[in-house]
Amino acid sequence: MPPSGSEASGRPSGAVRPGGTPERDEALIGAVARAVEVTGAHAGSVFLVSPDRRSLVLSAVSGTPPSLLGGWRRIPVSSAIPVAVAYRSGRTVHLAGAEETMRRFPQLAMALPYAFGSASVQVRAGDEVFGSMAVVWAAGPDTEGLSKAQRRRLRATADRLGAALAGLRSRGALGESDAEAGPVTAPTRPAPAVRVGLFDWDLDSGALVADDELCAIFGVAPAAFDGRAATLAARIDDAGLPGLRSAARTAVEEGRVLAHALRIRDGDGHRTVELWGRVPDASGGPGARAHLVGAVLDAGAGMAAVEAIERLEDGFFALAPDGRVTYANHGLERLLRIRHDDLLGRRPWEVLPWLADPAYEDRYRATMVSQQPVSFLARRPPDQWLVFSLHPGSRGMTGWAARVTGPVPADAAPGAEVAEEAAVGTPSPPAPRLGTLYRVLQLGSALTEAATAHEVCDVVAEQLLPAFGGQRMALYLLSERRWQLLSQRGYPTGFLDRFEGSPLRAGVPVSDALLAGAPLFVESRQEFARAYPGVRPSASCSWAFLPLISSSRPVGACVLGFDDPHRFPDGERDLLTALGGVIGHALRRARLYDAEFAVAHGLQDALLPHRLPTLPDVRVAGRYLPGTRGMDIGGDWYDVIPTRDGVALIVGDVEGHNVAAAAVMGQLRSAVRAFAAAGQQPGEVISRTNRLLLDLNPGPLASCCYLRLDAGSGAARLVLAGHCPPLLRRPGGDTEALDLPCGPLLGVAEPAAYPECALQVAPGSILALYTDGLVERRGSDITSGIDRLRTTLAHARADSLEELADRLLRDARRSPHRTDDIALLLSQYAPAAHR
């Protein structure tokens, strides 16, 4: 993607500045609401990229309370979750249901083990990528997810949002996403349960001005209403009319507010409405006191339903989308043994200790995410079991609770032991926020793949900084009670040099954290100055000093720095504490790997030729490239062996990636050198090497390519043992993979035939012998890899064999996930008579 003007000026394309603007908020609200509408989903969200382009910040939600997404407000763009993948790739990530989510995004499914489907799309305009948009819907076992048309409409909605954001950006009215400020929330449509009609009633003349809603309440078409009170009065129950007239006249004469219940005919029955009116101010002129202005409220069946629910013994309640109680009947008060006023506006698990187990909040979360009813049991101390049932809706959920009168299984209530402890005064663990488990899983998974200490550092920087909004990170090792800086991000060059090699001693925050074995959180520069008056702080405003401890052994420390004052709530402190332990284990394992790696590769390096011989008529260049992944070393090797009449060139590959493979490689290399120096023919050299490998039973298999070149005539004889064909580049640049008969792998069987092939090498020709690690790629056959290598060799400059070898290995060196090692041996026949 070409850089935009913002990138050229030093600002990342698509990033936003601090402080969202009203115009941006309006665009986000409209877009997320539209996304939910066009897909039929029950919730939607928009994530915008942060200015440093390392995080996606939750900026708008619809149908889901922000409190439910507390752990997901800032997501690293490198995360393996749908919204981040959609942002990076530009592709729609459509997950029809829980099964597909588990298959493609197992860590997300473990953190959110609910039945839901989702779709995530990129938000962009031209070359500017602003973020991503996602919708969530309830998904049963046979759900197919969104149709192609719905996905197309979702992408169109995201594109329109991208265009709107680009327009705001061009006018300087975009602002920036602020995870601390929280996302904007699209309003839900109000329930049409209550209707309100307005009127102005002249009691003397009987004239009545009514709006359309009032006419509809009385069952009269607005266009047919004649403006007479008698027309509407005809719809009122006859028994109630005298009382209405009397109450209205008394209100006018005494200047009081009129409040009166009316029964209106509704088909074959009646329904009750409430009439509220007042007398206009007398300053309105003569006759003003003959008027009543007011409203008629029609709650439909709502009032009757509420009255009926209040008479029931069972408990009924309503929860807002964020889990707060908005209604509770008297039956619930009696069941829960809590005052009505203490429950309203609060989350049940926050005010009732025996519901504070995280498992109960998870039931509410499962209902909101999956939009499926959920029932569960809970024990109210000391021994009363209650059944709860939650039924979701677009504006929250309705709940029901009742006593359990039958026998209850011992394991029926999740977290029953915790609830019992809470009942006698032992505090229960805090309920985890959505996304907390994912953070631990994501970092733990990434650290599992990190082999070296520096890979661990890269993972920590990529995960921790964007997840918590930090700008600086320093990772230290403790070596012989002195600090050794492993990695840093965001600090000025040289700023941390003064701490290198400093001893572990009290009075320094990073040392204090490790000595105490507990994280140290400093939320302001003033707090830092009070605690450490003699220590010069960095440019940060807040810090987290995390001790890295593994199996009770101190490993090091991780320091996070924040440019702005940062508060560390209890949940965040607990999460950082847990992650510090995960990092400590990974770093200790990586240090062991680094030590083993150094020993193993030292052994392998000792077995490979340190210097190739200088030959009068043949130039040679060799390269060995170890694999970039894994804990082991390989068995690839090359060698150049001068003989009485020329030179022997060999490249081989022992299967396996461990010290045993390297040891077998050393034995084979020594054997081939001995056989070749004795003047044996190439076929015999390989046959005897095969017998040696079989004598090492049980030994690994090996492949090799052996070539003996007569330096005087250019005649060559080649033998292949299960190996890749060599490449020959002729003086004019024409290059081919030599199609030669191939014998079996070494170590398969005895006897085995290894045919020799004759080849005439012209002066100036180049031969390339290599192992399969150079030509194998995931998702591609080895033949295509050999052809790519042949093409590169044909078009590369051949002035220097050393430069040519580096050119052939250039792509392999750049690959960060190459699992196999590589051996490459180049030779050029250059007799003195043709130079």
XYZ file of C-alpha atoms in Angstrom, residues 262-752:
491
model
C -60.773 6.183 32.848
C -62.063 2.951 31.404
C -62.215 3.060 27.609
C -64.195 0.604 25.515
C -61.817 -1.648 23.550
C -63.705 -4.083 21.343
C -65.749 -6.302 23.621
C -63.794 -5.259 26.684
C -62.253 -2.257 28.394
C -58.808 -0.931 29.159
C -57.713 1.634 31.718
C -55.933 4.897 30.872
C -54.826 7.785 33.051
C -55.819 11.412 32.418
C -53.649 14.212 33.760
C -54.558 17.872 33.321
C -53.927 21.311 34.725
C -55.470 24.773 34.515
C -53.490 27.238 32.387
C -52.116 30.326 34.080
C -54.837 32.973 34.656
C -52.730 35.536 32.823
C -53.829 33.840 29.636
C -56.799 36.184 29.513
C -60.585 35.912 30.067
C -61.799 32.376 29.892
C -58.422 30.804 30.503
C -59.744 29.124 33.649
C -62.343 27.279 31.603
C -59.597 25.236 29.989
C -57.768 22.093 30.948
C -54.583 21.126 29.151
C -52.866 17.814 29.726
C -52.269 14.293 28.551
C -53.777 10.825 28.498
C -51.388 7.951 29.276
C -52.127 4.525 27.872
C -49.825 1.823 29.258
C -51.675 -0.863 27.335
C -51.514 -4.127 29.236
C -48.414 -2.952 31.063
C -50.162 -1.590 34.137
C -52.290 -4.675 34.503
C -49.243 -6.889 34.032
C -47.287 -5.034 36.698
C -50.186 -5.321 39.110
C -50.433 -9.045 38.415
C -46.673 -9.606 38.836
C -46.682 -7.741 42.138
C -49.279 -10.169 43.474
C -47.136 -13.262 42.715
C -44.928 -15.031 45.271
C -42.177 -15.742 42.736
C -39.564 -13.142 41.981
C -39.585 -11.206 38.696
C -37.018 -8.636 37.657
C -35.605 -6.759 34.683
C -31.925 -6.104 33.937
C -30.509 -3.375 31.743
C -27.922 -4.471 29.140
C -25.113 -3.668 31.596
C -26.628 -5.989 34.227
C -28.191 -3.375 36.510
C -31.624 -4.071 37.992
C -34.282 -1.765 36.543
C -37.335 -3.492 38.037
C -37.933 -5.961 40.849
C -41.273 -7.093 42.240
C -42.003 -7.616 45.925
C -41.673 -11.371 45.510
C -38.003 -10.930 44.568
C -37.410 -8.771 47.630
C -38.740 -11.555 49.811
C -36.745 -14.293 48.017
C -33.434 -12.435 48.074
C -34.027 -10.827 51.471
C -32.939 -7.403 50.296
C -34.655 -4.033 50.222
C -36.061 -2.868 46.913
C -34.097 0.403 47.040
C -30.823 -1.440 47.725
C -31.295 -3.588 44.607
C -32.455 -1.078 41.991
C -29.644 0.353 39.881
C -27.155 -2.266 41.107
C -25.902 -5.544 39.668
C -27.171 -8.527 41.695
C -23.690 -10.048 42.101
C -22.424 -6.733 43.494
C -24.964 -6.456 46.335
C -25.532 -10.135 47.179
C -22.347 -11.866 48.432
C -23.704 -15.335 47.719
C -24.102 -14.402 44.015
C -20.596 -12.928 43.761
C -19.024 -16.084 42.321
C -17.775 -15.369 38.760
C -19.796 -18.332 37.496
C -23.064 -16.472 38.139
C -21.989 -13.318 36.301
C -20.917 -15.612 33.482
C -24.524 -16.812 33.179
C -25.618 -13.223 32.551
C -22.758 -12.724 30.084
C -23.670 -15.934 28.236
C -27.261 -14.713 27.899
C -26.190 -11.321 26.524
C -23.648 -12.674 24.037
C -25.602 -15.684 22.765
C -29.104 -14.164 23.152
C -30.266 -17.554 24.407
C -32.217 -18.136 27.661
C -30.148 -19.462 30.547
C -31.238 -21.130 33.809
C -29.117 -21.954 36.835
C -29.267 -22.768 40.539
C -27.854 -20.757 43.417
C -27.867 -21.297 47.160
C -29.061 -18.517 49.414
C -27.486 -18.961 52.834
C -27.865 -20.921 54.888
C -29.491 -23.720 52.858
C -32.229 -22.365 50.583
C -31.774 -23.199 46.895
C -33.194 -20.824 44.282
C -33.648 -21.306 40.547
C -32.972 -18.330 38.271
C -33.984 -17.996 34.644
C -32.778 -15.191 32.339
C -34.484 -14.324 29.047
C -32.644 -11.842 26.760
C -34.058 -9.042 24.642
C -32.830 -6.067 22.643
C -33.081 -3.735 25.666
C -31.769 -6.057 28.359
C -33.345 -9.142 29.871
C -36.183 -10.381 32.017
C -35.503 -12.646 34.958
C -37.484 -15.055 37.100
C -36.553 -16.587 40.442
C -38.274 -19.134 42.671
C -37.572 -21.505 45.542
C -36.470 -25.055 44.743
C -38.573 -27.515 46.671
C -37.192 -30.818 45.324
C -33.782 -32.457 45.889
C -30.771 -30.614 44.462
C -27.667 -32.478 43.152
C -24.451 -31.781 45.016
C -22.831 -30.246 41.924
C -25.897 -28.370 40.681
C -24.717 -24.868 41.581
C -21.468 -23.636 40.081
C -19.265 -22.037 42.687
C -21.414 -23.251 45.599
C -18.410 -23.538 47.876
C -17.378 -19.951 47.118
C -20.907 -18.735 47.755
C -20.976 -20.537 51.096
C -17.681 -18.995 52.148
C -18.944 -15.567 51.146
C -22.019 -16.093 53.322
C -19.912 -16.440 56.461
C -17.777 -13.444 55.695
C -14.934 -14.736 53.487
C -14.627 -12.434 50.494
C -15.241 -13.989 47.107
C -12.838 -13.471 44.211
C -13.749 -10.582 41.929
C -15.642 -11.496 38.795
C -13.368 -11.377 35.723
C -14.105 -8.911 32.962
C -14.688 -10.058 29.406
C -11.339 -10.375 27.630
C -9.191 -10.997 30.736
C -8.945 -14.718 30.038
C -8.193 -13.976 26.398
C -5.268 -11.722 27.346
C -3.657 -14.526 29.343
C -4.338 -17.090 26.613
C -3.072 -14.832 23.828
C 0.164 -13.914 25.589
C 0.696 -17.464 26.813
C 0.210 -18.884 23.326
C 2.568 -16.366 21.739
C 5.194 -16.994 24.427
C 4.933 -20.745 23.837
C 6.137 -20.164 20.277
C 8.927 -17.811 21.395
C 12.133 -19.832 21.616
C 14.835 -17.281 22.367
C 14.978 -14.544 24.980
C 14.795 -11.875 22.295
C 11.698 -13.520 20.802
C 10.121 -13.389 24.262
C 10.932 -9.667 24.389
C 9.292 -9.069 21.021
C 6.119 -10.901 22.084
C 5.882 -8.969 25.365
C 6.277 -5.639 23.575
C 3.708 -6.537 20.912
C 1.141 -7.781 23.428
C 1.487 -5.756 26.636
C 1.991 -2.228 25.296
C -1.081 -2.067 23.038
C -3.228 -4.099 25.441
C -2.766 -1.616 28.301
C -2.074 1.558 26.349
C 1.569 1.873 27.385
C 4.232 3.667 25.368
C 7.441 2.302 26.907
C 8.701 -1.097 27.951
C 11.985 -2.352 29.368
C 12.722 -6.024 30.007
C 15.586 -6.857 32.377
C 17.364 -10.090 33.264
C 18.907 -10.633 36.670
C 22.382 -12.123 36.222
C 24.588 -12.641 39.286
C 22.414 -10.132 41.168
C 22.987 -7.452 38.532
C 20.557 -6.036 36.011
C 21.056 -6.796 32.330
C 18.858 -4.972 29.788
C 17.400 -7.456 27.317
C 15.079 -5.216 25.316
C 13.402 -1.833 25.389
C 10.729 0.032 23.456
C 10.009 3.742 23.441
C 12.932 4.997 25.535
C 15.412 7.542 24.118
C 18.667 6.043 22.879
C 21.093 5.639 25.751
C 18.626 6.572 28.506
C 18.727 3.110 30.100
C 22.511 2.667 29.782
C 23.058 3.982 33.312
C 21.114 1.042 34.758
C 23.119 -1.603 32.867
C 25.050 -3.772 35.317
C 23.632 -2.004 38.380
C 23.228 -4.263 41.430
C 19.997 -5.573 42.866
C 19.501 -3.302 45.849
C 16.607 -1.742 47.719
C 15.648 1.845 47.033
C 15.212 1.411 43.274
C 11.667 0.636 42.072
C 12.567 -2.227 39.752
C 14.675 -3.848 42.507
C 12.018 -3.243 45.162
C 9.430 -5.057 43.051
C 11.641 -8.119 42.604
C 12.821 -8.171 46.224
C 9.216 -7.980 47.462
C 8.022 -10.502 44.875
C 5.017 -8.266 44.102
C 4.314 -5.699 41.367
C 4.836 -2.030 42.102
C 2.347 0.402 40.543
C 3.130 4.141 40.497
C 0.270 6.240 39.137
C 1.848 9.718 39.022
C 5.183 11.512 38.935
C 4.367 13.047 42.319
C 3.920 9.579 43.808
C 7.238 8.494 42.239
C 9.048 11.544 43.659
C 7.704 10.871 47.166
C 8.702 7.200 47.092
C 12.063 7.608 45.325
C 13.349 11.157 45.822
C 16.873 10.316 44.703
C 15.945 8.407 41.517
C 15.601 10.206 38.190
C 12.429 8.959 36.454
C 11.880 8.594 32.739
C 9.549 10.870 30.808
C 6.590 8.648 31.711
C 3.776 9.774 34.002
C 2.837 6.321 35.361
C 4.696 3.037 35.752
C 4.143 -0.657 36.388
C 7.166 -2.590 37.709
C 6.481 -6.312 37.319
C 8.757 -8.900 38.962
C 9.451 -11.913 36.749
C 9.644 -15.004 38.932
C 9.653 -18.651 37.856
C 9.439 -21.565 40.315
C 10.224 -19.160 43.176
C 13.431 -18.070 41.426
C 13.930 -14.439 40.394
C 14.399 -14.141 36.645
C 14.157 -10.411 35.945
C 11.681 -7.554 35.734
C 9.418 -5.859 33.213
C 8.794 -2.113 33.338
C 5.820 -0.505 31.579
C 5.670 3.275 31.141
C 2.682 5.470 30.258
C 2.876 8.959 28.748
C -0.350 10.079 30.461
C -1.396 9.493 34.084
C -2.697 5.951 34.257
C -4.883 4.453 36.955
C -4.423 0.772 37.714
C -7.784 -0.629 38.899
C -7.802 -3.857 40.876
C -8.702 -5.995 37.877
C -5.853 -4.593 35.804
C -3.387 -5.046 38.659
C -4.429 -8.672 39.051
C -4.076 -9.267 35.317
C -0.617 -7.682 35.124
C 0.458 -9.736 38.141
C -0.653 -12.938 36.412
C 1.008 -11.964 33.143
C 4.248 -11.243 34.995
C 4.311 -14.875 36.103
C 3.677 -16.082 32.543
C 6.506 -13.887 31.217
C 8.858 -15.045 33.961
C 8.348 -18.731 33.077
C 8.799 -18.021 29.358
C 11.960 -15.996 29.930
C 13.533 -18.640 32.123
C 12.768 -21.311 29.531
C 14.169 -19.079 26.775
C 17.433 -18.560 28.697
C 17.849 -22.324 28.987
C 17.164 -22.614 25.274
C 19.745 -19.932 24.462
C 22.355 -21.796 26.507
C 21.534 -25.156 24.904
C 21.387 -23.546 21.484
C 24.855 -22.060 21.925
C 26.311 -25.440 22.963
C 24.568 -27.375 20.181
C 25.480 -24.953 17.442
C 29.011 -24.792 18.763
C 29.173 -28.554 18.251
C 27.736 -28.299 14.760
C 30.021 -25.440 13.853
C 32.989 -27.531 14.934
C 31.868 -30.340 12.589
C 31.518 -28.064 9.546
C 34.589 -26.926 7.585
C 35.815 -23.579 8.891
C 37.770 -22.838 5.729
C 37.477 -24.337 2.283
C 40.673 -25.272 0.451
C 42.115 -23.019 -2.228
C 42.314 -24.949 -5.510
C 44.203 -23.933 -8.646
C 41.453 -24.650 -11.196
C 38.233 -24.729 -9.135
C 36.702 -21.939 -7.097
C 34.352 -22.868 -4.249
C 32.031 -21.076 -1.804
C 29.984 -22.715 0.948
C 27.201 -21.572 3.252
C 25.364 -23.111 6.176
C 22.152 -21.501 7.450
C 20.509 -22.914 10.630
C 16.750 -23.083 10.977
C 15.037 -20.155 12.679
C 12.507 -22.141 14.716
C 12.714 -24.919 17.249
C 15.089 -25.960 20.016
C 17.320 -28.250 17.942
C 20.078 -28.161 15.351
C 20.263 -29.873 11.987
C 22.317 -32.476 10.168
C 23.020 -30.583 6.921
C 26.668 -30.367 5.842
C 28.937 -29.630 2.912
C 32.578 -30.431 2.229
C 35.323 -29.931 -0.352
C 37.928 -32.715 -0.518
C 41.054 -32.403 -2.706
C 41.946 -35.676 -4.469
C 44.892 -36.884 -6.529
C 43.268 -35.923 -9.828
C 40.898 -33.132 -8.884
C 38.371 -32.371 -6.172
C 35.359 -34.064 -4.525
C 32.342 -31.893 -3.686
C 29.625 -33.150 -1.338
C 26.413 -31.840 0.239
C 24.411 -34.028 2.626
C 21.410 -33.964 4.926
C 20.867 -36.242 7.939
C 17.236 -36.443 9.007
C 16.329 -34.919 12.336
C 17.087 -31.675 14.123
C 18.987 -32.616 17.259
C 22.412 -33.285 18.632
C 22.189 -36.938 17.495
C 21.678 -35.807 13.888
C 24.680 -33.503 14.138
C 26.783 -36.356 15.570
C 25.798 -38.710 12.725
C 26.548 -35.911 10.274
C 30.067 -35.654 11.729
C 30.599 -39.393 11.353
C 29.380 -39.426 7.745
C 31.501 -36.430 6.842
C 34.583 -38.126 8.267
C 33.766 -41.373 6.444
C 33.252 -39.665 3.090
C 36.545 -37.796 3.468
C 38.381 -41.025 4.227
C 36.854 -42.952 1.319
C 37.375 -40.078 -1.129
C 41.006 -39.506 -0.072
C 41.651 -43.205 -0.666
C 40.868 -42.694 -4.360
C 37.652 -44.737 -4.464
C 35.101 -44.123 -7.207
C 32.056 -41.979 -6.345
C 29.633 -44.928 -6.396
C 31.844 -46.920 -4.059
C 32.252 -43.940 -1.708
C 28.484 -43.671 -1.306
C 27.948 -47.437 -1.020
C 30.496 -47.716 1.795
C 28.991 -44.676 3.511
C 25.601 -46.391 3.327
C 27.016 -49.522 5.001
C 28.540 -47.369 7.737
C 25.241 -45.715 8.450
C 23.530 -49.108 8.686
C 26.209 -50.222 11.151
C 25.152 -47.331 13.398
C 21.776 -49.118 13.771
C 19.318 -47.800 14.713
C 20.459 -44.727 12.867
C 18.720 -41.925 11.018
C 18.446 -41.769 7.245
C 20.500 -39.362 5.180
C 20.655 -38.000 1.651
C 23.642 -36.677 -0.255
C 24.966 -35.467 -3.565
C 28.586 -36.451 -4.357
C 30.505 -35.026 -7.322
C 34.114 -35.664 -8.333
C 35.581 -33.183 -10.819
C 38.768 -33.742 -12.844
C 40.383 -30.304 -12.765
C 42.453 -30.987 -15.853
C 39.708 -32.099 -18.261
C 36.478 -30.845 -16.711
C 35.094 -34.382 -16.633
C 32.851 -35.033 -13.665
C 31.102 -38.043 -12.163
C 28.051 -37.610 -9.918
C 26.089 -39.809 -7.508
C 22.751 -38.955 -5.915
C 21.445 -40.760 -2.827
C 17.854 -39.591 -2.348
C 18.984 -35.991 -2.830
C 17.910 -32.897 -4.788
C 19.422 -32.634 -8.305
C 22.367 -30.252 -8.649
C 22.075 -27.144 -10.826
C 24.482 -26.387 -13.668
C 24.921 -22.849 -14.988
C 26.846 -22.764 -18.246
C 29.124 -19.842 -19.243
C 26.387 -18.151 -21.280
C 23.953 -18.126 -18.320
C 21.795 -21.043 -19.407
C 20.916 -22.990 -16.254
C 19.304 -26.399 -15.742
C 18.525 -28.855 -12.977
C 20.441 -32.004 -13.951
C 18.075 -34.901 -14.559
C 20.111 -37.779 -13.117
C 19.211 -41.259 -11.859
C 18.971 -41.307 -8.084
C 19.786 -44.060 -5.639
C 17.985 -44.679 -2.328
C 18.546 -42.733 0.859
C 21.532 -43.733 2.933
C 20.637 -46.099 5.749
C 17.633 -47.725 4.028
C 18.986 -51.079 2.833
C 22.116 -53.067 2.060
C 23.111 -53.741 -0.625
C 21.931 -50.659 -2.517
